[in-house]
Short mmCIF file of C-alpha atoms in Angstrom, two decimals:
data_model
loop_
_atom_site.label_atom_id
_atom_site.label_comp_id
_atom_site.label_asym_id
_atom_site.label_seq_id
_atom_site.Cartn_x
_atom_site.Cartn_y
_atom_site.Cartn_z
CA MET A 1 -20.61 4.25 27.27
CA THR A 2 -17.03 5.64 26.38
CA VAL A 3 -14.50 3.30 24.69
CA ALA A 4 -10.93 3.57 25.22
CA PRO A 5 -8.37 2.74 22.45
CA PRO A 6 -7.48 -0.79 21.93
CA SER A 7 -4.32 -1.82 24.04
CA GLY A 8 -2.31 -2.59 20.86
CA LEU A 9 -2.90 1.05 19.82
CA TRP A 10 -1.72 2.19 23.32
CA GLU A 11 1.76 0.39 22.72
CA ARG A 12 2.22 1.79 19.29
CA MET A 13 1.63 5.19 20.45
CA LYS A 14 3.72 5.00 23.55
CA ALA A 15 6.67 3.62 21.50
CA ASP A 16 6.23 6.35 19.01
CA PRO A 17 4.43 9.22 20.59
CA GLN A 18 5.64 11.52 17.84
CA TYR A 19 3.44 10.14 15.57
CA ALA A 20 0.41 9.16 18.00
CA PRO A 21 -2.53 10.74 15.94
CA GLU A 22 -1.40 9.16 12.90
CA HIS A 23 -1.48 5.66 14.38
CA LEU A 24 -4.67 6.48 16.25
CA ALA A 25 -6.25 7.60 12.74
CA LEU A 26 -5.18 4.54 10.87
CA GLU A 27 -6.44 2.54 13.55
CA ALA A 28 -9.69 4.06 13.79
CA VAL A 29 -10.35 3.83 10.15
CA ARG A 30 -9.54 0.00 10.37
CA ARG A 31 -11.61 -0.53 13.38
CA ILE A 32 -14.30 1.83 13.53
CA GLY A 33 -15.14 2.29 9.70
CA PRO A 34 -16.72 -1.02 9.37
CA GLN A 35 -18.67 -0.20 12.51
CA ALA A 36 -19.62 2.97 11.16
CA ARG A 37 -20.76 1.75 7.66
CA ALA A 38 -22.97 -0.93 9.47
CA TRP A 39 -24.64 1.47 11.79
CA ALA A 40 -25.47 3.93 8.88
CA GLU A 41 -26.86 1.09 6.72
CA ARG A 42 -29.10 -0.11 9.76
CA ASN A 43 -30.33 3.52 10.33
CA ARG A 44 -31.29 3.82 6.46
CA ALA A 45 -33.27 0.49 6.69
CA ARG A 46 -35.04 1.18 9.90
CA TYR A 47 -35.60 4.77 9.33
CA PRO A 48 -35.99 5.40 5.71
CA GLN A 49 -37.62 8.98 6.37
CA MET A 50 -34.55 10.11 8.24
CA THR A 51 -32.44 12.45 6.50
CA PRO A 52 -28.63 12.33 6.35
CA GLU A 53 -28.52 15.45 8.36
CA ALA A 54 -30.93 14.05 11.11
CA THR A 55 -28.60 10.89 11.06
CA ALA A 56 -25.36 12.90 11.88
CA ASP A 57 -26.93 15.05 14.21
CA ALA A 58 -27.97 11.72 16.20
CA ALA A 59 -24.29 10.19 16.30
CA ILE A 60 -22.65 13.82 17.30
CA ARG A 61 -25.27 13.95 20.17
CA LYS A 62 -24.15 10.37 21.15
CA PHE A 63 -20.69 10.91 21.00
CA VAL A 64 -20.50 14.36 22.74
CA ASN A 65 -22.10 12.80 25.55
CA HIS A 66 -19.50 10.27 25.61
CA ALA A 67 -16.87 12.88 25.70
CA ARG A 68 -18.71 14.64 28.36
CA VAL A 69 -18.98 11.55 30.49
CA SER A 70 -15.20 10.63 29.87
CA GLY A 71 -13.85 14.13 30.71
CA ALA A 72 -15.88 14.07 34.41
CA ILE A 73 -14.85 10.64 35.40
CA SER A 74 -11.08 10.50 34.51
CA GLY A 75 -8.93 13.31 35.72
CA ALA A 76 -8.35 12.23 39.07
CA ALA A 77 -5.51 9.69 38.50
CA GLY A 78 -2.78 12.39 37.88
CA LEU A 79 -0.76 12.66 34.73
CA PRO A 80 -1.39 8.91 33.54
CA GLY A 81 -5.27 9.40 34.11
CA ALA A 82 -5.09 12.89 31.94
CA VAL A 83 -3.12 10.84 29.07
CA LEU A 84 -5.71 8.11 29.19
CA ASP A 85 -8.49 11.09 29.00
CA MET A 86 -6.70 12.54 25.99
CA GLY A 87 -6.53 9.17 24.42
CA VAL A 88 -10.36 8.08 24.97
CA LEU A 89 -11.38 11.66 24.01
CA ALA A 90 -9.48 11.33 20.56
CA TRP A 91 -10.79 7.97 20.08
CA THR A 92 -14.46 9.04 20.89
CA GLN A 93 -13.93 12.19 18.28
CA ALA A 94 -12.38 9.71 15.53
CA ARG A 95 -15.63 7.50 16.17
CA MET A 96 -17.90 10.60 15.89
CA VAL A 97 -15.94 11.74 12.63
CA LEU A 98 -16.34 8.45 11.00
CA TYR A 99 -19.84 8.00 11.80
CA VAL A 100 -20.61 11.48 10.61
CA ALA A 101 -18.97 10.47 7.23
CA ALA A 102 -21.08 7.32 7.04
CA ALA A 103 -24.59 9.33 7.76
CA TYR A 104 -23.71 11.38 4.81
CA GLY A 105 -23.18 8.51 2.69
CA ASN A 106 -19.30 9.00 2.42
CA ASP A 107 -16.98 5.50 2.75
CA PRO A 108 -15.81 5.42 6.47
CA GLU A 109 -13.52 2.82 5.52
CA HIS A 110 -11.68 4.62 2.81
CA ALA A 111 -7.97 5.38 3.19
CA ASP A 112 -8.90 9.25 2.91
CA ARG A 113 -11.00 9.22 5.91
CA ALA A 114 -7.71 8.80 8.09
CA THR A 115 -6.44 12.02 6.26
CA ASP A 116 -9.60 13.81 7.02
CA LEU A 117 -9.51 12.81 10.54
CA LEU A 118 -5.95 14.58 11.02
CA VAL A 119 -7.11 17.73 8.92
CA LEU A 120 -10.33 17.93 11.10
CA GLN A 121 -8.48 17.72 14.29
CA ARG A 122 -5.96 20.15 12.96
CA VAL A 123 -3.02 18.00 13.51
CA HIS A 124 -2.32 18.83 10.29
CA LYS A 125 -3.23 21.80 8.14
CA ILE A 126 -3.62 20.47 4.63
CA ALA A 127 -4.21 16.94 3.29
CA GLU A 128 -0.72 16.33 1.56
CA THR A 129 1.27 16.69 4.79
CA ALA A 130 -1.51 14.65 6.75
CA ARG A 131 -1.02 11.69 4.05
CA LEU A 132 2.89 11.82 4.11
CA ALA A 133 2.63 11.59 7.92
CA LEU A 134 0.37 8.54 7.59
CA GLY A 135 2.68 7.02 5.16
CA VAL A 136 5.35 7.53 7.65
CA ALA A 137 3.41 5.81 10.63
CA ALA A 138 2.44 3.06 8.65
CA GLY A 139 5.84 2.53 7.54
CA ARG A 140 7.09 2.06 11.14
CA GLU A 141 4.09 -0.54 11.78
CA ARG A 142 5.26 -2.58 8.63
CA VAL A 143 8.71 -2.42 9.40
CA ASP A 144 8.31 -3.09 13.25
CA ALA A 145 10.72 -0.07 13.92
CA LEU A 146 8.52 0.78 17.29
CA ARG A 147 10.39 0.05 20.50
CA ARG A 148 9.24 0.61 24.09
CA GLY A 149 10.71 3.28 26.00
CA SER A 150 12.69 2.52 29.30
CA GLN A 151 10.96 2.85 32.48
CA THR A 152 13.40 5.86 33.23
CA LEU A 153 11.85 7.73 30.52
CA LEU A 154 8.12 6.71 31.04
CA ALA A 155 7.15 9.71 32.42
CA GLN A 156 8.49 11.75 29.59
CA VAL A 157 6.93 9.45 27.38
CA MET A 158 3.67 9.77 28.74
CA LEU A 159 3.75 13.90 28.63
CA ARG A 160 4.95 13.68 24.91
CA LEU A 161 1.88 11.37 24.19
CA GLY A 162 -0.16 13.36 26.11
CA LEU A 163 0.59 16.79 24.28
CA LYS A 164 0.02 15.03 21.02
CA LEU A 165 -3.25 13.53 22.01
CA ALA A 166 -4.47 16.88 23.34
CA GLN A 167 -3.61 18.56 20.30
CA MET A 168 -5.68 15.87 18.24
CA ALA A 169 -8.46 16.06 20.28
CA GLY A 170 -8.47 19.84 20.25
CA VAL A 171 -7.10 20.54 24.01
CA ARG A 172 -4.21 22.36 22.57
CA ALA A 173 -2.61 24.30 25.48
CA ALA A 174 -0.05 22.59 27.64
CA LYS A 175 -1.61 24.10 30.79
CA ARG A 176 -4.88 22.22 30.04
CA LEU A 177 -3.37 18.89 29.94
CA VAL A 178 -1.55 19.88 33.38
CA ALA A 179 -4.99 21.04 34.76
CA LYS A 180 -6.94 17.98 33.80
CA ALA A 181 -3.99 16.13 35.89
CA VAL A 182 -5.02 18.01 39.00
CA PRO A 183 -7.62 15.83 41.23
CA GLY A 184 -10.70 17.83 41.70
CA ALA A 185 -10.01 20.72 39.19
CA ALA A 186 -9.82 18.11 36.47
CA VAL A 187 -13.47 16.73 37.03
CA VAL A 188 -15.16 20.10 36.27
CA PHE A 189 -12.65 21.08 33.66
CA GLY A 190 -12.32 17.80 31.75
CA SER A 191 -16.16 17.41 31.24
CA TRP A 192 -16.46 20.97 29.65
CA ALA A 193 -13.43 20.75 27.69
CA ASN A 194 -14.18 17.60 26.12
CA SER A 195 -17.61 18.36 25.23
CA SER A 196 -16.58 21.83 23.93
CA ALA A 197 -13.77 20.64 21.72
CA THR A 198 -15.93 17.58 20.41
CA ARG A 199 -18.93 20.04 19.33
CA SER A 200 -16.42 21.95 17.48
CA LEU A 201 -14.89 19.00 15.54
CA ALA A 202 -18.36 18.11 14.73
CA THR A 203 -19.19 21.28 13.01
CA ARG A 204 -16.03 20.89 10.93
CA ALA A 205 -17.07 17.41 10.08
CA GLN A 206 -20.38 18.43 9.10
CA GLU A 207 -19.18 21.10 6.97
CA LEU A 208 -16.85 18.60 5.37
CA TYR A 209 -19.31 15.87 4.50
CA ARG A 210 -22.63 17.59 4.19
CA PRO A 211 -23.26 17.52 0.33
CA ARG A 212 -23.20 20.85 -1.31
CA THR A 213 -26.48 22.30 -2.72
CA ALA A 214 -26.16 23.96 -5.90
CA ILE A 215 -27.13 27.72 -5.62
CA MET A 216 -29.70 28.30 -8.42
CA PRO A 217 -29.27 31.72 -10.23
CA PRO A 218 -32.23 34.03 -9.36
CA GLN A 219 -35.04 33.61 -12.18
CA PRO A 220 -36.21 36.66 -14.11
CA ARG A 221 -39.47 37.67 -13.29
#
């Protein structure tokens, strides 16, 4: 079952599309972090023999499947449908990353997870710039500086939002977003693109959160 971003988040992202990835990352940690923590704790209690690696793999399979399904069912509604798909995909990927973090024993509710999301999803190259952007987005929320765009600019806002979410979700080229907005082609392309981008993100998340094993020097014979 795919889950869309909450309506309040959509409003913030539409009002402030330039910082859509940051708003999504902050909301994901707030909403999904507690769910991911509870899920990991339940799994450890029920399956004490299950390794963190196996637990992370189970989460990845679940969310890659969600991404595949969302890509197959959305694109026939033109640009709004394509933007919705990008939002659902970015939200699904954020859920996966937080569940993977929890599987390896990292706190999914920590503020650093929002930074991790933006770097893993290649919105920002380094953690420092990600933290700065998150601070700007959080500040805009606090001072209530967001305003809804006028109806005459709605299409432009939706396109900007779609491109930012596509960047976050790993569907980077503008032509991919356009392809997803074309009925027929979008159904086939969406399923492949969503699952491929999500698998690539999963690999990066595991590399980040997997505990580093010490390399023992060779023993003299």
